[in-house]
Short mmCIF file of C-alpha atoms in Angstrom, two decimals:
data_model
loop_
_atom_site.label_atom_id
_atom_site.label_comp_id
_atom_site.label_asym_id
_atom_site.label_seq_id
_atom_site.Cartn_x
_atom_site.Cartn_y
_atom_site.Cartn_z
CA MET A 1 -7.65 11.21 -1.61
CA THR A 2 -8.97 9.05 1.16
CA VAL A 3 -6.20 6.44 0.16
CA PRO A 4 -3.29 8.40 1.67
CA ILE A 5 -5.35 9.82 4.46
CA ALA A 6 -6.26 6.31 5.70
CA TRP A 7 -2.35 5.04 4.88
CA GLY A 8 -1.37 7.98 7.34
CA THR A 9 -2.98 6.29 10.38
CA TYR A 10 -0.62 3.16 9.69
CA THR A 11 2.52 4.17 11.19
CA PRO A 12 1.26 5.41 14.64
CA ILE A 13 -0.62 2.34 15.12
CA ILE A 14 2.49 0.16 14.36
CA LYS A 15 4.43 2.30 16.84
CA GLN A 16 2.18 1.06 19.34
CA LEU A 17 2.47 -2.77 18.30
CA TYR A 18 6.81 -2.13 18.79
CA THR A 19 6.29 -1.26 22.44
CA PHE A 20 5.08 -4.92 22.85
CA ASP A 21 7.96 -7.27 24.41
CA PRO A 22 8.60 -9.24 22.42
CA PRO A 23 7.22 -7.31 19.43
CA VAL A 24 4.61 -8.60 16.90
CA PRO A 25 6.33 -10.24 13.76
CA GLY A 26 5.31 -7.98 11.03
CA LEU A 27 4.22 -10.74 8.63
CA ILE A 28 1.88 -12.23 11.36
CA PHE A 29 0.35 -8.68 11.91
CA SER A 30 0.07 -8.29 7.96
CA THR A 31 -1.56 -11.66 7.51
CA ALA A 32 -4.12 -10.88 10.32
CA TYR A 33 -5.29 -7.61 8.82
CA TYR A 34 -5.34 -9.28 5.13
CA ALA A 35 -7.89 -11.51 6.91
CA ILE A 36 -9.98 -8.81 8.37
CA ALA A 37 -9.95 -6.94 5.05
CA PHE A 38 -10.91 -9.94 2.89
CA GLY A 39 -13.80 -10.90 5.45
CA LEU A 40 -15.16 -7.36 5.71
CA LEU A 41 -14.61 -6.62 1.93
CA SER A 42 -16.81 -9.94 1.28
CA LEU A 43 -19.34 -9.24 4.11
CA ALA A 44 -19.82 -5.53 2.30
CA SER A 45 -20.13 -7.18 -1.10
CA TRP A 46 -22.71 -9.65 0.37
CA GLY A 47 -24.86 -7.09 1.66
CA TRP A 48 -24.55 -4.69 -1.33
CA THR A 49 -25.48 -7.85 -3.70
CA SER A 50 -28.61 -8.48 -1.53
CA ALA A 51 -29.67 -5.22 -1.57
CA ASN A 52 -29.63 -5.20 -5.38
CA ARG A 53 -31.08 -8.38 -5.49
CA SER A 54 -34.24 -7.23 -3.56
CA ALA A 55 -34.67 -4.24 -5.83
CA ASN A 56 -33.81 -6.07 -9.02
CA ARG A 57 -33.74 -9.77 -9.46
CA SER A 58 -31.22 -9.88 -12.27
CA ALA A 59 -28.35 -8.80 -10.00
CA ASN A 60 -26.58 -11.43 -8.72
CA SER A 61 -22.81 -12.51 -7.65
CA SER A 62 -22.42 -14.53 -10.48
CA GLU A 63 -22.49 -11.56 -12.86
CA LEU A 64 -20.11 -9.77 -10.65
CA ASP A 65 -17.51 -12.55 -10.84
CA SER A 66 -17.34 -12.18 -14.43
CA ALA A 67 -17.30 -8.30 -14.51
CA VAL A 68 -14.50 -8.13 -16.92
CA GLU A 69 -15.17 -6.18 -19.94
CA ALA A 70 -14.37 -7.23 -23.51
CA ASP A 71 -12.22 -4.02 -23.93
CA PRO A 72 -9.32 -3.94 -26.45
CA ASP A 73 -7.33 -2.02 -24.05
CA ALA A 74 -7.99 -4.27 -21.37
CA GLY A 75 -4.48 -4.89 -20.44
CA GLY A 76 -4.38 -8.18 -21.78
CA LEU A 77 -7.17 -9.61 -19.52
CA ASP A 78 -9.55 -12.39 -20.73
CA LYS A 79 -13.41 -11.85 -20.32
CA GLY A 80 -14.84 -13.75 -17.44
CA PRO A 81 -13.73 -15.34 -14.09
CA ASN A 82 -10.28 -16.31 -15.68
CA GLY A 83 -9.59 -12.89 -16.40
CA LEU A 84 -10.44 -11.67 -12.89
CA GLN A 85 -8.40 -14.10 -11.14
CA ARG A 86 -5.49 -13.53 -13.10
CA ALA A 87 -5.80 -9.61 -12.61
CA SER A 88 -6.22 -10.13 -8.94
CA LEU A 89 -3.28 -12.72 -8.48
CA GLU A 90 -1.00 -10.05 -10.57
CA LEU A 91 -2.07 -6.93 -8.65
CA SER A 92 -1.68 -8.77 -5.19
CA SER A 93 1.50 -10.09 -5.86
CA TYR A 94 2.93 -6.70 -6.52
CA LEU A 95 1.67 -5.57 -3.25
CA PHE A 96 2.75 -8.72 -1.18
CA PHE A 97 6.15 -9.14 -2.57
CA GLY A 98 6.80 -5.38 -2.34
CA ASN A 99 5.70 -5.40 1.18
CA ILE A 100 7.87 -8.65 2.01
CA LEU A 101 10.79 -6.81 0.27
CA GLN A 102 10.65 -3.68 2.38
CA LEU A 103 10.17 -5.70 5.65
CA ILE A 104 13.53 -7.73 4.98
CA GLY A 105 15.33 -4.42 4.00
CA LEU A 106 14.34 -2.64 7.06
CA GLN A 107 16.32 -5.10 8.89
CA THR A 108 19.66 -3.80 7.38
CA THR A 109 18.55 -0.19 6.63
CA SER A 110 17.61 2.97 8.44
CA ALA A 111 13.75 3.97 8.41
CA THR A 112 14.79 7.31 6.89
CA LYS A 113 16.66 5.86 3.93
CA SER A 114 13.90 3.29 3.54
CA ALA A 115 11.06 6.05 3.33
CA PHE A 116 13.03 8.01 0.74
CA LEU A 117 13.80 4.82 -1.31
CA VAL A 118 10.33 3.53 -1.43
CA GLN A 119 9.07 7.22 -2.65
CA LEU A 120 10.98 6.78 -5.72
CA THR A 121 7.63 5.45 -6.93
CA THR A 122 7.02 9.17 -7.48
CA ILE A 123 9.33 9.06 -10.40
CA ILE A 124 9.09 5.41 -11.32
CA VAL A 125 5.44 5.46 -11.79
CA PRO A 126 4.89 7.92 -14.60
CA VAL A 127 8.08 6.72 -16.40
CA LEU A 128 6.62 3.15 -16.41
CA SER A 129 3.21 4.23 -17.15
CA SER A 130 4.59 6.50 -20.28
CA PHE A 131 6.65 3.47 -21.36
CA LEU A 132 4.05 0.80 -21.09
CA ASN A 133 1.15 2.64 -22.50
CA LYS A 134 2.94 4.44 -24.82
CA TYR A 135 1.96 8.14 -24.29
CA PRO A 136 4.30 11.16 -23.95
CA LEU A 137 4.11 12.82 -20.15
CA LYS A 138 2.88 16.50 -19.78
CA PRO A 139 5.17 18.88 -18.37
CA SER A 140 3.01 19.60 -15.66
CA THR A 141 2.99 15.85 -14.91
CA VAL A 142 7.07 15.90 -14.91
CA LEU A 143 6.97 19.35 -12.82
CA ALA A 144 4.31 17.80 -10.22
CA CYS A 145 6.74 14.64 -10.07
CA LEU A 146 10.16 16.17 -9.47
CA THR A 147 8.32 18.77 -7.10
CA ALA A 148 6.75 15.77 -4.83
CA PHE A 149 9.79 13.61 -5.00
CA LEU A 150 11.80 16.91 -3.62
CA GLY A 151 9.23 17.22 -1.01
CA VAL A 152 9.31 13.75 0.15
CA THR A 153 13.05 13.39 0.26
CA ILE A 154 13.31 16.36 2.66
CA LEU A 155 10.39 15.34 4.64
CA SER A 156 12.08 11.68 4.86
CA LEU A 157 15.17 13.27 6.56
CA ASP A 158 12.87 13.97 9.34
CA GLY A 159 14.52 16.81 11.07
CA GLY A 160 17.90 16.02 10.18
CA LEU A 161 18.05 18.57 7.55
CA THR A 162 18.19 22.12 9.00
CA SER A 163 19.09 24.05 5.78
CA LEU A 164 18.80 23.83 2.03
CA ASP A 165 22.52 24.18 2.06
CA SER A 166 22.72 20.79 4.13
CA PHE A 167 20.71 18.87 1.40
CA SER A 168 22.46 16.28 -0.72
CA VAL A 169 20.86 13.15 -2.15
CA GLY A 170 24.48 11.93 -2.25
CA ASN A 171 24.57 11.94 1.62
CA ILE A 172 21.60 9.36 1.44
CA MET A 173 22.42 7.18 -1.66
CA LYS A 174 26.39 6.96 -0.87
CA SER A 175 26.17 3.90 0.88
CA LEU A 176 23.60 1.35 -0.40
CA ASN A 177 23.64 -2.02 1.13
CA LYS A 178 21.57 -5.30 0.39
CA GLY A 179 18.74 -4.00 2.49
CA ASP A 180 18.64 -0.84 0.42
CA ILE A 181 18.54 -2.62 -3.04
CA LEU A 182 15.54 -4.74 -1.62
CA ILE A 183 13.55 -1.62 -0.82
CA LEU A 184 14.70 -0.30 -4.22
CA ILE A 185 13.06 -3.36 -5.72
CA SER A 186 10.11 -3.15 -3.55
CA SER A 187 9.50 0.57 -4.89
CA ILE A 188 9.32 -0.82 -8.55
CA SER A 189 7.07 -3.50 -7.51
CA TYR A 190 4.56 -1.02 -5.77
CA SER A 191 5.06 1.04 -8.95
CA LEU A 192 3.93 -1.56 -11.25
CA HIS A 193 0.77 -2.37 -9.04
CA VAL A 194 -0.30 1.46 -9.59
CA VAL A 195 0.51 1.25 -13.22
CA ARG A 196 -1.16 -2.00 -14.09
CA LEU A 197 -3.73 -0.91 -11.71
CA GLY A 198 -4.76 2.05 -13.80
CA VAL A 199 -5.23 -0.54 -16.78
CA ILE A 200 -7.03 -3.26 -15.09
CA ALA A 201 -9.22 -1.32 -12.71
CA LYS A 202 -11.27 0.17 -15.95
CA ASN A 203 -12.24 -3.05 -16.86
CA ILE A 204 -13.43 -4.77 -13.72
CA ASP A 205 -15.80 -4.18 -10.99
CA PRO A 206 -14.10 -2.21 -8.15
CA THR A 207 -15.69 -4.49 -5.13
CA VAL A 208 -14.94 -7.95 -6.83
CA LEU A 209 -11.47 -6.66 -7.82
CA ALA A 210 -11.06 -5.53 -4.20
CA ILE A 211 -12.17 -8.73 -2.66
CA ASN A 212 -10.08 -11.11 -4.79
CA LYS A 213 -7.08 -8.84 -4.16
CA SER A 214 -7.41 -9.12 -0.38
CA LYS A 215 -8.11 -12.99 -0.52
CA TYR A 216 -4.53 -13.56 -2.58
CA GLU A 217 -2.93 -11.21 -0.17
CA LEU A 218 -4.14 -13.20 2.74
CA ILE A 219 -3.20 -16.55 0.92
CA TYR A 220 0.42 -15.26 0.37
CA GLY A 221 0.57 -14.49 3.99
CA LEU A 222 -0.72 -17.55 5.52
CA ILE A 223 2.10 -19.64 3.17
CA GLY A 224 4.61 -17.24 4.31
CA CYS A 225 3.86 -17.59 7.94
CA SER A 226 3.87 -21.31 7.62
CA CYS A 227 6.97 -21.81 6.08
CA ILE A 228 8.83 -19.35 8.17
CA TYR A 229 7.20 -21.05 11.29
CA TYR A 230 7.86 -24.68 10.21
CA PHE A 231 11.08 -24.11 8.12
CA GLY A 232 12.46 -20.82 9.20
CA GLY A 233 15.73 -20.70 10.83
CA GLY A 234 18.31 -18.35 12.31
CA ASN A 235 17.78 -14.99 14.03
CA PHE A 236 16.75 -12.78 11.06
CA GLY A 237 13.87 -10.23 12.79
CA ASP A 238 10.52 -10.74 11.37
CA PHE A 239 11.83 -13.52 9.02
CA GLY A 240 13.41 -15.71 11.44
CA GLY A 241 11.50 -19.00 12.30
CA GLU A 242 12.42 -18.53 15.98
CA GLU A 243 11.24 -15.12 16.50
CA PHE A 244 7.84 -16.51 15.16
CA ARG A 245 7.85 -19.39 17.69
CA VAL A 246 8.89 -17.07 20.65
CA TRP A 247 6.16 -14.57 19.82
CA ILE A 248 3.41 -17.15 19.30
CA LYS A 249 4.38 -18.98 22.61
CA HIS A 250 4.46 -15.73 24.32
CA PHE A 251 0.81 -14.90 22.83
CA TRP A 252 -0.65 -18.04 23.75
CA GLU A 253 0.76 -18.37 27.09
CA GLU A 254 0.64 -14.48 28.51
CA GLY A 255 -0.94 -12.23 25.54
CA ILE A 256 -4.32 -13.73 25.93
CA ARG A 257 -4.52 -13.08 29.79
CA ASN A 258 -2.97 -9.71 28.99
CA ALA A 259 -6.40 -7.77 28.50
CA SER A 260 -4.67 -4.19 27.54
CA GLU A 261 -2.12 -5.91 25.19
CA LEU A 262 -4.78 -7.89 23.43
CA LYS A 263 -7.25 -5.05 23.17
CA THR A 264 -4.45 -3.07 21.85
CA LEU A 265 -3.81 -5.77 19.17
CA ALA A 266 -7.08 -6.54 18.38
CA GLY A 267 -8.00 -2.87 17.85
CA ALA A 268 -4.68 -2.45 15.80
CA ALA A 269 -5.86 -5.54 13.61
CA VAL A 270 -9.34 -4.34 12.86
CA TRP A 271 -8.46 -0.69 12.21
CA THR A 272 -5.95 -1.40 9.64
CA GLY A 273 -7.78 -4.49 8.13
CA ALA A 274 -10.89 -2.39 7.68
CA VAL A 275 -9.56 0.85 6.78
CA THR A 276 -5.86 0.99 6.19
CA CYS A 277 -5.98 -2.11 3.80
CA GLY A 278 -9.82 -2.99 3.01
CA TRP A 279 -10.82 0.57 2.25
CA THR A 280 -7.77 1.55 0.11
CA ILE A 281 -7.59 -1.55 -1.75
CA TRP A 282 -11.16 -0.80 -2.85
CA ALA A 283 -10.64 2.94 -3.21
CA GLN A 284 -7.86 2.67 -5.43
CA SER A 285 -9.73 0.07 -7.59
CA PHE A 286 -12.56 2.51 -7.87
CA GLY A 287 -10.60 5.76 -8.37
CA GLN A 288 -8.22 4.35 -10.73
CA ARG A 289 -11.08 3.81 -13.32
CA SER A 290 -10.88 7.45 -14.19
CA VAL A 291 -7.65 8.92 -12.50
CA LYS A 292 -4.45 8.12 -14.45
CA ALA A 293 -1.45 6.34 -12.77
CA GLU A 294 0.99 8.81 -12.57
CA ASN A 295 -1.85 11.49 -11.13
CA ALA A 296 -2.86 8.99 -8.71
CA ASN A 297 0.60 8.29 -7.61
CA LEU A 298 1.15 11.74 -6.68
CA ILE A 299 -2.12 12.02 -4.91
CA TYR A 300 -0.61 8.89 -2.93
CA THR A 301 2.44 10.80 -2.14
CA SER A 302 0.81 13.04 0.29
CA GLN A 303 0.63 9.96 2.63
CA PRO A 304 3.51 11.59 4.78
CA LEU A 305 1.14 14.62 5.26
CA ALA A 306 -1.37 12.60 6.62
CA SER A 307 1.00 10.69 8.81
CA ALA A 308 2.33 13.69 10.19
CA ALA A 309 -1.06 15.17 11.11
CA PHE A 310 -2.06 11.69 12.99
CA ALA A 311 1.11 11.36 14.61
CA TYR A 312 0.81 14.96 16.01
CA ILE A 313 -2.89 14.01 16.99
CA LEU A 314 -2.04 10.66 18.62
CA LEU A 315 1.38 10.83 19.48
CA GLY A 316 2.33 14.27 20.19
CA GLU A 317 5.06 14.57 17.26
CA THR A 318 5.38 17.69 15.41
CA LEU A 319 7.35 18.41 12.23
CA GLN A 320 10.69 20.26 12.60
CA GLY A 321 12.85 22.63 10.68
CA MET A 322 12.75 22.03 6.84
CA ALA A 323 10.41 19.20 7.20
CA TRP A 324 7.62 22.01 6.73
CA VAL A 325 9.39 22.80 3.45
CA GLY A 326 9.11 19.12 2.33
CA ALA A 327 5.22 19.27 3.20
CA SER A 328 4.84 22.37 1.62
CA LEU A 329 6.25 21.01 -1.70
CA ILE A 330 4.02 18.01 -1.67
CA GLY A 331 1.22 20.16 -1.29
CA ALA A 332 2.47 22.34 -4.13
CA ALA A 333 2.56 19.01 -6.27
CA LEU A 334 -1.12 17.74 -5.35
CA ALA A 335 -2.40 21.07 -6.12
CA ILE A 336 -0.83 20.75 -9.74
CA VAL A 337 -2.41 17.43 -10.00
CA LEU A 338 -5.80 18.58 -8.83
CA ILE A 339 -5.93 21.41 -11.03
CA GLU A 340 -4.98 19.27 -14.13
CA GLU A 341 -7.68 16.85 -13.15
CA ARG A 342 -10.40 19.51 -12.73
CA ARG A 343 -9.55 20.98 -16.08
CA GLY A 344 -9.99 17.41 -17.42
CA GLY A 345 -6.18 17.12 -17.96
CA GLY A 346 -5.13 14.63 -20.64
CA ASP A 347 -6.66 13.53 -23.54
CA LYS A 348 -8.83 10.14 -23.36
CA GLN A 349 -5.72 8.20 -24.18
CA ASN A 350 -4.14 9.56 -20.85
CA ARG A 351 -7.30 8.98 -19.10
#
């Protein structure tokens, strides 16, 4: 439940960064908070390991590094460090490339349509999970997924929907362009992360998994930034080499001397790295050890509610019209999931 709340702080923070002139390239900012997340997770792990070593000399980091259990349902993992690294690389790839595809797609599509398309994970995750893990979906799960998807769809229209009579999925989907296709692919990538994490997290220490995921995301970000800076050309928003060079020049020549801008940028990077990225990577790895993928994803779907709450607190924005209906539907879907989890929903195989 803390994951969507933490994610909900992301949009208001990014809106503040977009007020800069020139705006901060998304990939540079992402790489900065990946670095902070990796550093803080490593520091927390070191502190925890040191405390455990003082209490129990048998606890040490080398044991954590090989904390992949010999489980017949371990999702194809090998026991030991190699299994850990492969699992971390796989999961970080889903997250990083999903993020990149979404950033590229946003260059040629609207934020409203992007929000709608990304939330297709609400439908994709249970279908993928049922197919890959070979178990049927419960009727309550199907009901919760459809309810949440309808709620997110209405909420994503952000005031453009004044009555149920004006609602039409066809109005959103009728003009797909290249950006939309990329965001659709990103929603599949995000869905694969949730489904595979549900299998992998049960077999790896969550702290070690979180550290290694953030490590690979940082590596991907550094490679991406370097390639765009040195080889990127054209004028393609966050992914144009010229935009990178212009912003970096501005930052070194003026940004460092602008105390207010530097303070805002540093604060945003630290919060996003520590809470929105670092904490959620660990919390997902820990939580999905016991919560099945489709239920976890339905909980994550409540993120727009958290975003709306923080937007009200930080920016004074309020939900309008039918957006309240969408928020209520998401809340209803979340209630279905929580009731099922409380009852111990699903047999051992499903969990």
